[in-house]
Amino acid sequence: MFGTVGQMTSSNDRTILVTGGAGYIGSHTAVALLERGFDVVIADNFCNSSPLAVDAVSSLSGRPVRLVHVDLTDLDAVNDLFTSCAVDAVIHYAGLKAVGESVEDPLRYYRTNLVSTMNLLETMAAHEVFELVFSSSATVYGDPQFVE
Ligand SMILES: NC(=O)c1ccc[n+]([C@@H]2O[C@H](COP(=O)([O-])OP(=O)(O)OC[C@H]3O[C@@H](n4cnc5c(N)ncnc54)[C@H](O)[C@@H]3O)[C@@H](O)[C@H]2O)c1
């Protein structure tokens, strides 16, 4: 599903793909990018967010946002995204990050976090997009006796 929130205008600015852009960090990043003159494409499957967040990004920044409803674990869909949107760089926030849930359902986490990232990297290379910001939480597991 492809759509535009707000009215799209032509721009010579660079276009940044924000994966997971309807999520917590992604939506704030999208507003900051738009305020600095970048064009933004948000790609999200809304498994932990809502398209309403993208409406908010557009109204807060006063700029249009291109929204692509896509599951990044689907390689063909990721390729369609890059074919339909001229992307200059990518900020990758799409992922799952709840520690307890990851222990209960590790395969879902491997599929989402690893397959999505591999699909993205492979497609970026195929479309000659070589700039990536990857965001990852560093969580320490266990119950250590001492924390230094
Ligand atoms: N929240 C933090 O404090 C924090 C700090 C450092 C790093 N991070 C990392 O930043 C990233 C985003 O964190 P967040 O807090 O914004 O999480 P979030 O859950 O609010 O946002 C993640 C977004 O990714 C989307 N998504 C998940 N799987 C997808 C898929 N297969 N295809 C397309 N979209 C998908 C979700 O719908 C959601 O909108 C995570 O990788 C997280 O580890 C978060």
CSV table of C-alpha atoms and ligand atoms in Angstrom, one decimal:
chain,number,residue,atom,x,y,z
A,1,MET,CA,0.0,0.0,0.0
A,2,PHE,CA,1.4,3.4,-1.0
A,3,GLY,CA,0.1,6.8,0.1
A,4,THR,CA,1.0,10.3,0.8
A,5,VAL,CA,0.1,12.2,4.0
A,6,GLY,CA,-0.2,15.9,3.3
A,7,GLN,CA,0.4,17.5,-0.1
A,8,MET,CA,3.6,16.4,-1.9
A,9,THR,CA,5.6,19.1,-3.5
A,10,SER,CA,8.7,18.8,-5.7
A,11,SER,CA,12.0,19.2,-3.9
A,12,ASN,CA,15.6,18.9,-4.7
A,13,ASP,CA,16.4,17.8,-1.1
A,14,ARG,CA,17.6,14.4,-0.3
A,15,THR,CA,15.1,11.7,0.4
A,16,ILE,CA,15.5,9.6,3.6
A,17,LEU,CA,13.8,6.3,4.1
A,18,VAL,CA,12.9,5.9,7.7
A,19,THR,CA,11.9,2.3,8.4
A,20,GLY,CA,9.7,1.9,11.4
A,21,GLY,CA,9.0,5.6,11.0
A,22,ALA,CA,5.6,5.3,12.6
A,23,GLY,CA,7.2,4.1,15.8
A,24,TYR,CA,8.5,6.0,18.8
A,25,ILE,CA,12.0,7.0,17.7
A,26,GLY,CA,11.2,6.8,14.0
A,27,SER,CA,8.4,9.3,14.2
A,28,HIS,CA,10.5,11.8,16.1
A,29,THR,CA,13.4,11.4,13.7
A,30,ALA,CA,11.0,11.9,10.7
A,31,VAL,CA,9.8,15.3,12.2
A,32,ALA,CA,13.4,16.4,12.7
A,33,LEU,CA,14.4,15.4,9.2
A,34,LEU,CA,11.4,17.2,7.7
A,35,GLU,CA,12.1,20.3,9.7
A,36,ARG,CA,15.6,20.3,8.3
A,37,GLY,CA,14.4,20.1,4.7
A,38,PHE,CA,14.8,16.5,3.9
A,39,ASP,CA,12.1,14.6,2.2
A,40,VAL,CA,11.0,11.5,4.1
A,41,VAL,CA,9.5,8.2,3.2
A,42,ILE,CA,8.2,6.2,6.1
A,43,ALA,CA,8.0,2.4,5.8
A,44,ASP,CA,6.2,0.5,8.4
A,45,ASN,CA,3.9,-2.5,8.9
A,46,PHE,CA,2.2,-1.0,12.0
A,47,CYS,CA,2.7,-4.1,14.1
A,48,ASN,CA,3.6,-1.8,17.0
A,49,SER,CA,2.3,1.6,15.8
A,50,SER,CA,-0.5,3.3,13.9
A,51,PRO,CA,-0.8,5.3,10.7
A,52,LEU,CA,-2.1,8.1,12.9
A,53,ALA,CA,1.5,8.7,14.0
A,54,VAL,CA,2.4,9.5,10.4
A,55,ASP,CA,-0.5,12.0,10.2
A,56,ALA,CA,1.0,13.6,13.4
A,57,VAL,CA,4.5,13.7,11.8
A,58,SER,CA,3.1,15.5,8.8
A,59,SER,CA,1.0,18.0,10.8
A,60,LEU,CA,3.8,18.7,13.3
A,61,SER,CA,6.4,19.4,10.6
A,62,GLY,CA,3.9,21.0,8.2
A,63,ARG,CA,5.4,18.9,5.4
A,64,PRO,CA,4.1,15.9,3.4
A,65,VAL,CA,5.3,12.4,4.2
A,66,ARG,CA,5.2,9.5,1.8
A,67,LEU,CA,3.9,6.4,3.7
A,68,VAL,CA,4.5,2.9,2.5
A,69,HIS,CA,2.8,0.1,4.3
A,70,VAL,CA,5.3,-2.7,4.0
A,71,ASP,CA,6.6,-5.7,6.0
A,72,LEU,CA,10.3,-5.6,5.6
A,73,THR,CA,10.5,-9.4,6.0
A,74,ASP,CA,9.0,-9.5,2.5
A,75,LEU,CA,11.9,-9.1,0.1
A,76,ASP,CA,9.8,-8.5,-3.0
A,77,ALA,CA,7.9,-5.8,-1.2
A,78,VAL,CA,11.1,-4.1,-0.1
A,79,ASN,CA,12.3,-4.2,-3.7
A,80,ASP,CA,9.0,-2.6,-4.8
A,81,LEU,CA,9.5,0.1,-2.2
A,82,PHE,CA,13.0,1.0,-3.6
A,83,THR,CA,11.7,0.9,-7.2
A,84,SER,CA,8.8,3.2,-6.5
A,85,CYS,CA,10.7,5.7,-4.2
A,86,ALA,CA,14.0,7.3,-5.1
A,87,VAL,CA,15.8,6.9,-1.8
A,88,ASP,CA,19.2,8.5,-1.1
A,89,ALA,CA,19.8,7.1,2.4
A,90,VAL,CA,18.1,4.9,5.0
A,91,ILE,CA,17.6,5.1,8.8
A,92,HIS,CA,16.6,1.7,10.0
A,93,TYR,CA,14.3,1.6,13.1
A,94,ALA,CA,11.9,-1.2,12.1
A,95,GLY,CA,12.3,-4.0,14.6
A,96,LEU,CA,11.1,-5.6,17.7
A,97,LYS,CA,12.8,-4.8,21.0
A,98,ALA,CA,10.9,-6.1,24.0
A,99,VAL,CA,13.3,-8.4,26.0
A,100,GLY,CA,10.6,-10.6,27.6
A,101,GLU,CA,8.8,-11.1,24.4
A,102,SER,CA,12.0,-12.0,22.6
A,103,VAL,CA,12.6,-14.8,25.1
A,104,GLU,CA,9.1,-16.1,24.7
A,105,ASP,CA,9.1,-15.9,20.9
A,106,PRO,CA,12.7,-15.9,19.7
A,107,LEU,CA,11.9,-17.0,16.2
A,108,ARG,CA,9.6,-14.0,15.6
A,109,TYR,CA,12.4,-11.8,16.8
A,110,TYR,CA,15.0,-13.5,14.6
A,111,ARG,CA,12.7,-13.2,11.6
A,112,THR,CA,11.8,-9.6,12.1
A,113,ASN,CA,15.2,-8.2,13.2
A,114,LEU,CA,17.5,-10.3,11.0
A,115,VAL,CA,15.5,-11.0,7.9
A,116,SER,CA,14.3,-7.4,7.7
A,117,THR,CA,17.8,-6.1,8.0
A,118,MET,CA,19.2,-8.5,5.5
A,119,ASN,CA,16.4,-7.7,3.0
A,120,LEU,CA,17.1,-4.0,3.4
A,121,LEU,CA,20.8,-4.3,2.9
A,122,GLU,CA,20.5,-6.5,-0.1
A,123,THR,CA,17.9,-4.2,-1.7
A,124,MET,CA,20.0,-1.1,-0.9
A,125,ALA,CA,23.0,-2.6,-2.6
A,126,ALA,CA,20.9,-3.6,-5.6
A,127,HIS,CA,19.6,0.0,-5.9
A,128,GLU,CA,23.0,1.5,-5.1
A,129,VAL,CA,22.0,3.2,-1.9
A,130,PHE,CA,25.0,3.0,0.4
A,131,GLU,CA,24.2,5.3,3.4
A,132,LEU,CA,22.6,3.6,6.4
A,133,VAL,CA,22.0,4.5,10.0
A,134,PHE,CA,21.2,1.4,12.1
A,135,SER,CA,19.7,1.8,15.5
A,136,SER,CA,20.0,-0.9,18.0
A,137,SER,CA,19.3,-1.1,21.7
A,138,ALA,CA,22.1,-2.7,23.8
A,139,THR,CA,20.5,-4.7,26.5
A,140,VAL,CA,22.5,-6.5,29.2
A,141,TYR,CA,20.9,-9.8,30.2
A,142,GLY,CA,21.4,-11.7,33.4
A,143,ASP,CA,21.5,-11.0,37.1
A,144,PRO,CA,25.1,-10.0,37.8
A,145,GLN,CA,26.5,-9.9,41.3
A,146,PHE,CA,28.4,-6.7,40.5
A,147,VAL,CA,27.9,-4.0,37.9
A,148,GLU,CA,31.0,-1.9,37.3
B,1,LIG,N1,13.2,3.2,22.4
B,1,LIG,C1,14.5,3.4,22.8
B,1,LIG,O1,14.8,3.9,23.9
B,1,LIG,C2,15.6,2.9,21.9
B,1,LIG,C3,16.9,3.2,22.2
B,1,LIG,C4,17.9,2.8,21.3
B,1,LIG,C5,17.6,2.1,20.2
B,1,LIG,N2,16.3,1.7,19.9
B,1,LIG,C6,16.1,0.9,18.7
B,1,LIG,O2,15.4,1.7,17.8
B,1,LIG,C7,14.5,0.9,17.1
B,1,LIG,C8,13.1,1.5,17.2
B,1,LIG,O3,12.7,1.5,18.6
B,1,LIG,P1,11.3,2.2,19.0
B,1,LIG,O4,11.4,2.4,20.5
B,1,LIG,O5,11.0,3.4,18.2
B,1,LIG,O6,10.3,1.0,18.7
B,1,LIG,P2,8.8,1.0,18.1
B,1,LIG,O7,8.3,-0.3,18.4
B,1,LIG,O8,8.1,2.2,18.7
B,1,LIG,O9,9.1,1.3,16.6
B,1,LIG,C9,9.5,0.2,15.7
B,1,LIG,C10,8.6,0.3,14.5
B,1,LIG,O10,9.0,-0.7,13.5
B,1,LIG,C11,7.8,-1.3,13.0
B,1,LIG,N3,8.1,-2.6,12.5
B,1,LIG,C12,8.4,-3.7,13.3
B,1,LIG,N4,8.6,-4.7,12.5
B,1,LIG,C13,8.5,-4.3,11.2
B,1,LIG,C14,8.6,-5.0,9.9
B,1,LIG,N5,8.8,-6.3,9.8
B,1,LIG,N6,8.3,-4.3,8.8
B,1,LIG,C15,8.0,-3.0,8.9
B,1,LIG,N7,7.9,-2.3,10.1
B,1,LIG,C16,8.1,-3.0,11.2
B,1,LIG,C17,6.7,-1.2,14.1
B,1,LIG,O11,5.4,-1.2,13.6
B,1,LIG,C18,7.1,0.2,14.7
B,1,LIG,O12,6.4,1.2,14.1
B,1,LIG,C19,14.6,-0.5,17.6
B,1,LIG,O13,15.5,-1.3,16.9
B,1,LIG,C20,15.2,-0.3,19.0
B,1,LIG,O14,16.0,-1.4,19.5
B,1,LIG,C21,15.3,2.1,20.7
